[in-house]
Coordinates of C-alpha atoms and ligand atoms in Angstrom, one line a residue:
X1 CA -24.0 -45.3 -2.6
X2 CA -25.3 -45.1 -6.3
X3 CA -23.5 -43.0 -9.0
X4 CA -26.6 -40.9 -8.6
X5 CA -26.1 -40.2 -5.3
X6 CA -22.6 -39.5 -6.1
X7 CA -23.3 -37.2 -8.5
X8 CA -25.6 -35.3 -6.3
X9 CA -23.4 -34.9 -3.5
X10 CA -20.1 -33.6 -5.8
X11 CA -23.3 -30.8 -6.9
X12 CA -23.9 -29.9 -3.6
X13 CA -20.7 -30.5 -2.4
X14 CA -19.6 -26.7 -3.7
X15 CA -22.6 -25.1 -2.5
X16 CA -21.8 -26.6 0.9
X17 CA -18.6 -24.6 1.0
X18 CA -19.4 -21.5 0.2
X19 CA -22.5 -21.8 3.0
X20 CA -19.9 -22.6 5.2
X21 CA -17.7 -19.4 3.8
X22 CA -20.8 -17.2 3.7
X23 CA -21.5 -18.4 7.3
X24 CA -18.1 -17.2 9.1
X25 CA -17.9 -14.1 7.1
X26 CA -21.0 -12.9 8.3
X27 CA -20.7 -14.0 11.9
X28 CA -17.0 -11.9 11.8
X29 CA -18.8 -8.7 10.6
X30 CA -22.2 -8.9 12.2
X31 CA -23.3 -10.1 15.1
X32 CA -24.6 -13.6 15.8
X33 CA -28.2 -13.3 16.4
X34 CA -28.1 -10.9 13.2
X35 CA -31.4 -11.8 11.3
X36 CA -29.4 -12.8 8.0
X37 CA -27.3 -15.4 9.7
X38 CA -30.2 -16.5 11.7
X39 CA -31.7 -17.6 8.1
X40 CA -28.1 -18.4 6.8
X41 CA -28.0 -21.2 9.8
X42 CA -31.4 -22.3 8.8
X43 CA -30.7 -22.6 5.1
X44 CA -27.5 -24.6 5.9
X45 CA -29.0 -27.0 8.0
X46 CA -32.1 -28.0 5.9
X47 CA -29.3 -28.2 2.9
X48 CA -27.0 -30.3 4.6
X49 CA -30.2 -32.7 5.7
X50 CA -31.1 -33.0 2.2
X51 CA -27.4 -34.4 1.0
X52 CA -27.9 -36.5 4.7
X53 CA -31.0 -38.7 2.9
X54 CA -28.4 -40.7 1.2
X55 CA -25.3 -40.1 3.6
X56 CA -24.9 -41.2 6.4
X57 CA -22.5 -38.2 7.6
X58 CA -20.9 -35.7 5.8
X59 CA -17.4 -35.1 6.2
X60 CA -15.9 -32.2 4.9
X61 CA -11.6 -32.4 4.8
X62 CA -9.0 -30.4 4.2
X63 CA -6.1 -32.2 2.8
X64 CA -3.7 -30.3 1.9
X65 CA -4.9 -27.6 -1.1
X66 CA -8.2 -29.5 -1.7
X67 CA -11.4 -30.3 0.1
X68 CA -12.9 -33.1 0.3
X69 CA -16.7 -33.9 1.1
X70 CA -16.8 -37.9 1.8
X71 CA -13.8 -38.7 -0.1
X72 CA -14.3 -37.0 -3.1
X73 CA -12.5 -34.0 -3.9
X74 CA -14.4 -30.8 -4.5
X75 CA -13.8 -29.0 -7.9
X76 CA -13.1 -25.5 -7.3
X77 CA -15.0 -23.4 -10.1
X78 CA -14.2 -19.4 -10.6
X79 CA -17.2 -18.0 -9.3
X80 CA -16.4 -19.9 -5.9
X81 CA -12.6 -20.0 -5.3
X82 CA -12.8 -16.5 -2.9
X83 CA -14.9 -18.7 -1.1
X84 CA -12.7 -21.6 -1.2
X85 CA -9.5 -19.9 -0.1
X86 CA -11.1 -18.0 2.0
X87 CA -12.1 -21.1 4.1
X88 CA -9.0 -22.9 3.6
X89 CA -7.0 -20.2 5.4
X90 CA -9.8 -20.4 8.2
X91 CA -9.4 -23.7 8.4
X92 CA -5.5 -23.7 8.6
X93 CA -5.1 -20.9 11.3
X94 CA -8.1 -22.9 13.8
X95 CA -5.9 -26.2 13.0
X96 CA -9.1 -27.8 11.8
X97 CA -8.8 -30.6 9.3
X98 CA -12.2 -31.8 9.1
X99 CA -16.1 -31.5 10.0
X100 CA -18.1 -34.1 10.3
X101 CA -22.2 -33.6 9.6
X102 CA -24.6 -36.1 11.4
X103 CA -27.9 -36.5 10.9
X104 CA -29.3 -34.8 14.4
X105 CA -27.8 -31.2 13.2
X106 CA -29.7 -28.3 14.6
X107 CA -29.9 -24.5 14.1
X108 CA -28.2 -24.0 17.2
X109 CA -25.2 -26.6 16.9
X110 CA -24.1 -24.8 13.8
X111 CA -24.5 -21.6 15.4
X112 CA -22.1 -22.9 18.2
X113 CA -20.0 -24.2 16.0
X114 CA -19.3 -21.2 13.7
X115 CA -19.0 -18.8 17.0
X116 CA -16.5 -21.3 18.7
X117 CA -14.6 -22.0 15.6
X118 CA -14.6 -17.5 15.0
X119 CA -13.0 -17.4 18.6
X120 CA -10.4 -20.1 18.3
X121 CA -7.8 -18.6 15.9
X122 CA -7.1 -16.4 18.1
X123 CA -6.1 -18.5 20.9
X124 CA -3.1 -20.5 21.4
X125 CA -3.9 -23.8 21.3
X126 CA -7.0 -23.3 18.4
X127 CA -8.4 -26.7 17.9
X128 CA -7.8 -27.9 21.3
X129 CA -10.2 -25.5 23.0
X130 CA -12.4 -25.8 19.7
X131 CA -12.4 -29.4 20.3
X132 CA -13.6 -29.2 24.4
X133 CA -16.0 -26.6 23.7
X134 CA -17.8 -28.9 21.0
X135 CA -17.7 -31.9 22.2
X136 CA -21.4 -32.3 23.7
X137 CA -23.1 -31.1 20.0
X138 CA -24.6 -34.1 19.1
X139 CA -24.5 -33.3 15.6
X140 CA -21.3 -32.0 15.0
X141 CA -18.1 -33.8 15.1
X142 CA -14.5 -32.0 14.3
X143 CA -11.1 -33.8 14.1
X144 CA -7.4 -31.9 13.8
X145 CA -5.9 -30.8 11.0
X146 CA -3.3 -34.0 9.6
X147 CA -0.5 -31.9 8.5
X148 CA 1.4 -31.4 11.7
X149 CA 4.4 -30.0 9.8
X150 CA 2.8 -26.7 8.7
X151 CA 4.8 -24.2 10.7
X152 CA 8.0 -26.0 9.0
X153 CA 6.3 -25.6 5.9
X154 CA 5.6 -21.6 6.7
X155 CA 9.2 -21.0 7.2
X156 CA 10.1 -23.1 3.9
X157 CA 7.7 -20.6 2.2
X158 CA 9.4 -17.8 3.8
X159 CA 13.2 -18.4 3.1
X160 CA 12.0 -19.6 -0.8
X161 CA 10.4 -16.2 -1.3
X162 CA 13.4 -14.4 0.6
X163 CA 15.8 -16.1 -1.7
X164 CA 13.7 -15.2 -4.6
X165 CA 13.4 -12.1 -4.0
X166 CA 17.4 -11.6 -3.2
X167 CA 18.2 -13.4 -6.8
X168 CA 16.2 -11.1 -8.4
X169 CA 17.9 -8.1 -6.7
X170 CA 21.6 -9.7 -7.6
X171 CA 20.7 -10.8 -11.1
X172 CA 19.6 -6.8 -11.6
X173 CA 22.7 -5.9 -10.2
X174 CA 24.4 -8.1 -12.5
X175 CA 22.6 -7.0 -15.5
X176 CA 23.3 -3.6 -14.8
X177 CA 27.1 -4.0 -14.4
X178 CA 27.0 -6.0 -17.6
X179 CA 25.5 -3.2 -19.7
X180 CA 27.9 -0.9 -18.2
X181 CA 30.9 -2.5 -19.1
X182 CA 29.2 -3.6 -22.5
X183 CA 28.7 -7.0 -22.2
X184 CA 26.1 -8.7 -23.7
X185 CA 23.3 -10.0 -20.8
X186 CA 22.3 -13.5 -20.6
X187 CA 18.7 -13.5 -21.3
X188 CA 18.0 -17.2 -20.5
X189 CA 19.0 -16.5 -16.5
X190 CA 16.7 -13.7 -16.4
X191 CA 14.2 -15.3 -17.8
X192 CA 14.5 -18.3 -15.3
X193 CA 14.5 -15.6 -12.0
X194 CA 11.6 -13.8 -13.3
X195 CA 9.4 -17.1 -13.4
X196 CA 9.9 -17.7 -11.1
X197 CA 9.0 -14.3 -9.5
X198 CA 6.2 -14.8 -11.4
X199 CA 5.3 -18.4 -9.5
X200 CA 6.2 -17.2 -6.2
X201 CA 3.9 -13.9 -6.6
X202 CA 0.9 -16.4 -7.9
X203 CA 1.0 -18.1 -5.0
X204 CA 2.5 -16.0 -2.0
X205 CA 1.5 -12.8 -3.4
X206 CA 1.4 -11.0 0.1
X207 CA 4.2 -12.3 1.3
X208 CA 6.8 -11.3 -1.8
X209 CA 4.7 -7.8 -1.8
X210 CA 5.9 -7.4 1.3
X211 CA 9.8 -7.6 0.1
X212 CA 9.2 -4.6 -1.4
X213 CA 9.2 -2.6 1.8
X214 CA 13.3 -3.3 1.5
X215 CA 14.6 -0.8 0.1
X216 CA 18.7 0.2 0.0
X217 CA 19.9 3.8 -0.6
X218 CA 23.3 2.3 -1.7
X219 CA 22.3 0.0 -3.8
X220 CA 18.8 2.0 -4.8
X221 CA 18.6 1.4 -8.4
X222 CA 18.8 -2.5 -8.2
X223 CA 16.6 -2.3 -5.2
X224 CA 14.3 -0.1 -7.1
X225 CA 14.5 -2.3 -10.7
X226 CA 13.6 -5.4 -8.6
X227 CA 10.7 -4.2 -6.3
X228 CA 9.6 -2.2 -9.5
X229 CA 9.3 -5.8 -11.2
X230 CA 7.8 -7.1 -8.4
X231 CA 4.7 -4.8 -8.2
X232 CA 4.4 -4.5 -11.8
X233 CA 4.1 -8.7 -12.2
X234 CA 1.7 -8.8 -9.0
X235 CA -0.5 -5.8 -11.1
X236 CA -0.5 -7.6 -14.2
X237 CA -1.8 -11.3 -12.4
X238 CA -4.1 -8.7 -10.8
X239 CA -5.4 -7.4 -14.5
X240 CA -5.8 -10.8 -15.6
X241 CA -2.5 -11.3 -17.7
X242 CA -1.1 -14.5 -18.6
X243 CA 1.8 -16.4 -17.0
X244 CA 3.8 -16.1 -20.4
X245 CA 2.8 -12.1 -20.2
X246 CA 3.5 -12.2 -16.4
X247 CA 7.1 -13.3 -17.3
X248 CA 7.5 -10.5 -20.1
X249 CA 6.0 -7.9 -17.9
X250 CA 8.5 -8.9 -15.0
X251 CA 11.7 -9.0 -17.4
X252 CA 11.1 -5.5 -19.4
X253 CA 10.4 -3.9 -15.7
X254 CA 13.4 -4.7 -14.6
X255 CA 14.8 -2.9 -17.1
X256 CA 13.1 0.2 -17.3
X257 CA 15.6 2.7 -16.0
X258 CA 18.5 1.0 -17.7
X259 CA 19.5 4.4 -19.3
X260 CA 20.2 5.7 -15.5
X261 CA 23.9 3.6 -15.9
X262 CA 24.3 6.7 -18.3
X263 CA 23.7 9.6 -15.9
X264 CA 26.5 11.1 -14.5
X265 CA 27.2 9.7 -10.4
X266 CA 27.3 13.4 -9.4
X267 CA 23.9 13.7 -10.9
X268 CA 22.3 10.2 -9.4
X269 CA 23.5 10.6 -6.2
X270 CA 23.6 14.4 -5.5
X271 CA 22.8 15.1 -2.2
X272 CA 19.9 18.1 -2.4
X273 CA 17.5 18.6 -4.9
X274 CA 19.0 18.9 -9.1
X275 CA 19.6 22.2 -10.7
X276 CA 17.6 22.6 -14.1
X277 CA 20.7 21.5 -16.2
X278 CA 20.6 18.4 -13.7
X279 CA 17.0 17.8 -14.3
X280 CA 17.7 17.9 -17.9
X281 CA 20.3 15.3 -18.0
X282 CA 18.0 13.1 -15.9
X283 CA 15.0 13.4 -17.8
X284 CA 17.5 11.7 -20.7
X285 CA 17.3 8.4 -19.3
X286 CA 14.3 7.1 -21.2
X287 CA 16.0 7.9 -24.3
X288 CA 19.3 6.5 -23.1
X289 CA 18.0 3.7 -21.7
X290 CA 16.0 2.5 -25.3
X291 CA 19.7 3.1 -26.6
X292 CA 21.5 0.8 -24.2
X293 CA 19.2 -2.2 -24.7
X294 CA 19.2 -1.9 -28.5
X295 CA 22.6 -1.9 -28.3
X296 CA 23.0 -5.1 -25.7
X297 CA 20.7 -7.3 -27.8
X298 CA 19.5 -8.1 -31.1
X299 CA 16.1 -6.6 -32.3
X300 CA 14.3 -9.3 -30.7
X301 CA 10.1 -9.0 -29.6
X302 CA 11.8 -8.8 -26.0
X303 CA 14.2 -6.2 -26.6
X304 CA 11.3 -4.0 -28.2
X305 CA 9.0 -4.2 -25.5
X306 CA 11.1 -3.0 -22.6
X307 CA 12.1 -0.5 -25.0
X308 CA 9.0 0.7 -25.4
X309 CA 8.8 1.0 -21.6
X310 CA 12.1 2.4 -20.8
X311 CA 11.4 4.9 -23.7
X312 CA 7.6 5.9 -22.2
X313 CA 7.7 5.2 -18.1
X314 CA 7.6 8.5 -17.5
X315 CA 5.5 9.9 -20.5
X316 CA 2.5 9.8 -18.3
X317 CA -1.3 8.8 -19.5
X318 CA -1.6 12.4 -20.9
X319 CA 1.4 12.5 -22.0
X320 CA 2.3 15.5 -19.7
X321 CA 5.8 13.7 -19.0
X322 CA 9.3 12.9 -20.7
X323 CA 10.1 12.4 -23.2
X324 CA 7.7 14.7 -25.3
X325 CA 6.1 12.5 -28.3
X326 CA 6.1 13.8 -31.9
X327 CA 3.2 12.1 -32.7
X328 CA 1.5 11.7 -29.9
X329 CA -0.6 8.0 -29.2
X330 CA -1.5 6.0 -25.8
X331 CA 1.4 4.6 -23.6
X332 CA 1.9 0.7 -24.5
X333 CA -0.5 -1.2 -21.3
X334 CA 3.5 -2.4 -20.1
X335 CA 4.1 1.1 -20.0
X336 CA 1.3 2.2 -17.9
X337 CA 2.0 -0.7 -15.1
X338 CA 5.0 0.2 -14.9
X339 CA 4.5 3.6 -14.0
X340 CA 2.0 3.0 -11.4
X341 CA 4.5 0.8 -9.6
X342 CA 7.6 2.8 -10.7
X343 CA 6.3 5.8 -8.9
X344 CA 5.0 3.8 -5.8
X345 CA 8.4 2.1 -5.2
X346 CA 10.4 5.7 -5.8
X347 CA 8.0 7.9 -3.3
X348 CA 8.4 5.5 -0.9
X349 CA 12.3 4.9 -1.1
X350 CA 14.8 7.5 0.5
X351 CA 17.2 8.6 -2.0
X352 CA 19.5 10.8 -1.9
X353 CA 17.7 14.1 -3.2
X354 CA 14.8 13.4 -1.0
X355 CA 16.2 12.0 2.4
X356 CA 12.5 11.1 3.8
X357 CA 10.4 8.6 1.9
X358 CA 6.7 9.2 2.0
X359 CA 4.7 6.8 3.7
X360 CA 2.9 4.2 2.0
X361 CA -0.9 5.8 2.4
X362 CA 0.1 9.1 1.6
X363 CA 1.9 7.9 -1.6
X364 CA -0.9 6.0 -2.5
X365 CA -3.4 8.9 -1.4
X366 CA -0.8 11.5 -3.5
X367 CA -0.9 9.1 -6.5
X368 CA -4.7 9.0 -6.3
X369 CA -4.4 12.9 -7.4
X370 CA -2.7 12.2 -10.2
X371 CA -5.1 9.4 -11.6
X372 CA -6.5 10.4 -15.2
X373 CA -3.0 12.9 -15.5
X374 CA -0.1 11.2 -14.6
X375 CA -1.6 7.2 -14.1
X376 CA -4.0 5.2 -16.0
X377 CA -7.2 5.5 -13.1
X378 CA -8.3 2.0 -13.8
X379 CA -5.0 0.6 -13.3
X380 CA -4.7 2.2 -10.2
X381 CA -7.9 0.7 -8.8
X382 CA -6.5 -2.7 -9.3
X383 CA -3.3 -1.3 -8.0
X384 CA -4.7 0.2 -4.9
X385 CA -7.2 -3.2 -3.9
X386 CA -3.7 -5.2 -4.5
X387 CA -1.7 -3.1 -1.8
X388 CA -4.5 -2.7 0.5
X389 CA -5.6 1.1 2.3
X390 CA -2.9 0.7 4.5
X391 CA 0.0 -1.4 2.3
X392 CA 1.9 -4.1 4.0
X393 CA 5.2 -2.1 6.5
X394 CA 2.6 1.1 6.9
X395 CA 3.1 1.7 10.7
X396 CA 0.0 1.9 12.3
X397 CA -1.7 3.2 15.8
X398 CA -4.3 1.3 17.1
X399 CA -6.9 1.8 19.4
X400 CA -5.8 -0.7 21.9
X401 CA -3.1 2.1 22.7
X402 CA -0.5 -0.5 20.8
X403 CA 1.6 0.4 17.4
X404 CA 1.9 -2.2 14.9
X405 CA 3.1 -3.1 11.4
X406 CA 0.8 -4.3 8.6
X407 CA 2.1 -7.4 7.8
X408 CA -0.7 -8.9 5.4
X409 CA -3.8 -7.5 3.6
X410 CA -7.2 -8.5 3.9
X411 CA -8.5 -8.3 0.3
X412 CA -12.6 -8.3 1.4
X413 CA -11.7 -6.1 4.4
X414 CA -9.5 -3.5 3.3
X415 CA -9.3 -1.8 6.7
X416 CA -8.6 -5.1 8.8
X417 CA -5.2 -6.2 7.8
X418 CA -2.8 -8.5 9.9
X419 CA -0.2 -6.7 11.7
X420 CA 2.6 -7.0 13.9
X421 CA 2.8 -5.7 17.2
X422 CA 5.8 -3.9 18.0
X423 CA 4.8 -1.9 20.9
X424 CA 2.5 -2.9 23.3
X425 CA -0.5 0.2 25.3
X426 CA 2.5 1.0 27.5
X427 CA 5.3 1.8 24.4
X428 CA 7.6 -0.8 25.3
X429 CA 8.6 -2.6 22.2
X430 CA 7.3 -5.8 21.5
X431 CA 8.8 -9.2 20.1
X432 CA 6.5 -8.9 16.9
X433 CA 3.8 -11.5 17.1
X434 CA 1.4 -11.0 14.5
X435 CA -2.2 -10.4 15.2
X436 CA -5.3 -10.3 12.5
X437 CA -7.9 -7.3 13.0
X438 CA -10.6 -9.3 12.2
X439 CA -10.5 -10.9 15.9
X440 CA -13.6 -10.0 18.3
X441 CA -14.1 -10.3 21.4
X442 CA -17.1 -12.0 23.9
X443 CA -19.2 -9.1 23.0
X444 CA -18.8 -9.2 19.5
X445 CA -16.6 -6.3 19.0
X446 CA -13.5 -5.8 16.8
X447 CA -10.5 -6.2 19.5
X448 CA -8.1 -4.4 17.9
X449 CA -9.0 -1.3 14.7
X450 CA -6.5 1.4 12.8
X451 CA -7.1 4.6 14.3
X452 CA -4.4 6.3 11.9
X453 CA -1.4 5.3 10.2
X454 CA 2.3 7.2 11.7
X455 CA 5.0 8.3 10.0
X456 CA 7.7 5.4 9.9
X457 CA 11.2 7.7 10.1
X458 CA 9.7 9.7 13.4
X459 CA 10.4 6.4 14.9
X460 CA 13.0 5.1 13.2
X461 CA 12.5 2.0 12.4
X462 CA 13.8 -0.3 9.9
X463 CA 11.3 -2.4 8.0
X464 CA 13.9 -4.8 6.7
X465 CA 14.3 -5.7 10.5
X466 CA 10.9 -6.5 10.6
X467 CA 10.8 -8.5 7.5
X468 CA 13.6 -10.2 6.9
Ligands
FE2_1 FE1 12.8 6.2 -14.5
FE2_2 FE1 12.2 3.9 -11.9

């Protein structure tokens, strides 16, 4: 093989990806003899026999993160890494490791292909019944996925993002019981849990997102600090921030209602709703929370900026909050993420003055109101694709009869998360197996769809059960 050659096939190599990408998405929303996947199929095959004139195969392989397409690793570029990741998970949940092209490819052994490999993730044993089901195609070869350990490494994933999540809840707990008793806070260890927040969220975004259904009514303000910093970094890596922002953006959210250590306990935790003298105490926090961080820390850059944010969290976009500005001017951008995920977390906690939280939809569809008054709108777009129509613990009915939990969003397919069963079409509860909505059946339909989403406390459940 020439350098030429070489160079040709690391061109095409990208292109060949997102076919493939383009290819299964299509076939999951439309139906196989569809007239664009028909000319898909067709473009796909003539493209791969053009790369065959100086291959003899063409082997596409997923090791690990990377693919490969005859040996030589694939650069991801921007426009193409939906596509990319979007494969790669495809890949992982059929067990598939690689594909290998031959020379006699036709139309209809792609077709086969791409409908076989569709049905597989659903089944128990997915490359095994892949495997029988291709192994006449002349033109198609598949072999297993090499990483045999990958449900070990699932779990790993899972108790590093628990424990991350759990050191960020403790070290806000800590923090706050350091203010109280006037201490001065170690900086450095926050900073150290927050990156790594920040790392975990980058790469397990869904699955730390989905920590934040945990929330503690003893224990609400660390809870709330926590999941607040949570949703507030997974925004900001949504908006395009920085990891060195990220980090920033993570540590002044924790601190945002710092100046609640100053409320009165009969106040914070008062069963039924506050009086107007109440309210006004309450409504002191921003200002008292600005006051206790100038007075734990030097006037440092960080010290400022979740000032700023403790001070204006509540001030609204139009300024029709707390405090009330003298001269008024926009919220810092800090400011404005953390409202949008300050109010989120608090509508859907139960606290003591309001006993039932609101579900996830309907805070997001009550928050929706408010857009252009109370929260920046564009922020809230990014904030509303990032949780998904129906966030991760919204319970949900389904047509099949069953009730499930959404587990993981679908970012191209709002409306088709994963979700665990809990009770099967005959309401008997369920062990929780996790099934994805995108799965069809023989005749091409969607096996499973959302009729509505329920009311988590009629059935009182416990998410944490669920999650942890
Ligand atoms: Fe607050
Ligand atoms: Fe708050």
């Amino acid at each position: 093989m020439g350098v030429k050659e070489t160079t040709e096939l690391q061109g095409g190599a990208a292109d060949f990806i997102n076919q493939i990408a383009v290819l299964l998405r299509t076939a999951q929303i439309h139906s196989m003899n569809n007239h664009a996947f028909v000319s898909l199929i067709d473009k796909f095959v003539s493209s791969a026999a053009e790369l065959l004139i100086n291959e003899k195969t063409l082997a596409l392989e997923l090791r690990g993160e990377y693919f490969y397409l005859n040996d030589f690793r694939v650069r991801y570029s921007p426009e193409c890494v939906m596509n990319f990741d979007f494969l790669l998970r495809e890949f992982r949940k059929a067990e598939l490791g690689s594909v290998i092209i031959k020379p006699g490819l036709v139309p209809e052994d792609m077709k086969t292909f791409i409908r076989v490999f569709i049905a597989s993730s659903f089944l128990q044993r997915p490359f095994d019944s892949m495997k029988g089901e291709l192994s006449s195609l002349p033109g198609l070869e598949i072999r297993k996925i090499r990483n045999v350990s990958e449900e070990n490494a699932d779990l790993d994933i899972k108790k590093l993002v628990r424990k991350t999540y759990f050191s960020a809840v403790s070290y806000t707990k800590g923090i706050f019981h350091s203010v109280r008793s006037g201490e001065k806070v170690n900086l450095k260890k926050a900073k150290r849990v927050v990156a790594s927040l920040v790392d975990r969220l980058v790469e397990q975004e869904q699955l730390l997102l989905g920590m934040t259904v945990i929330k503690d009514y003893d224990e609400y303000t660390y809870y709330h600090s926590a999941n607040v910093s949570i949703l507030s970094v997974a925004l900001g890596h949504k908006l395009g921030l920085n990891r060195a922002m990220l980090i920033e953006l993570g540590m002044v959210a924790i601190f945002h209602d710092i100046g609640k250590i100053e409320v009165p306990h009969e106040i914070l935790n008062k069963p039924g709703s506050l009086n107007d003298n109440e309210w006004g105490v309450m409504k002191k926090h921003p200002q008292w929370g600005v006051r206790s961080l100038l007075k734990m820390r030097n006037l440092d850059d960080l010290t400022v900026k979740a000032s700023i944010v403790a001070f204006e969290h509540h001030v609204n976009f139009n300024l029709s909050g707390y405090p009330k500005l003298k001269n008024p001017s926009a919220t810092d951008l800090f400011s404005r993420i953390v409202t949008v995920a300050d109010k989120y977390d608090a509508m859907t906690s139960a606290r003591v003055y309001s006993k039932v939280p609101i579900s996830q939809d309907k805070a997001l569809s009550i928050m929706m109101e408010t857009t252009g008054k109370e929260i920046d709108p564009l922020i809230f777009k990014f904030f509303v694709n990032m949780i998904g129509v129906y966030p991760i613990g919204t319970l949900v009915m389904l047509d099949t009869n069953e009730i499930g939990i959404v587990y993981e969003n679908n970012h191209l397919f709002l409306s088709r998360p994963r979700v665990m069963i809990i009770s099967d079409n005959r309401g008997d509860l369920t062990k929780g197996r996790v099934t994805d909505l995108m799965e069809k059946d023989g005749n091409d339909a969607y096996v499973r769809t959302i009729i509505k989403a329920m009311n988590l406390k009629q059935f009182n459940i416990n998410l944490a059960d669920y999650f942890l």
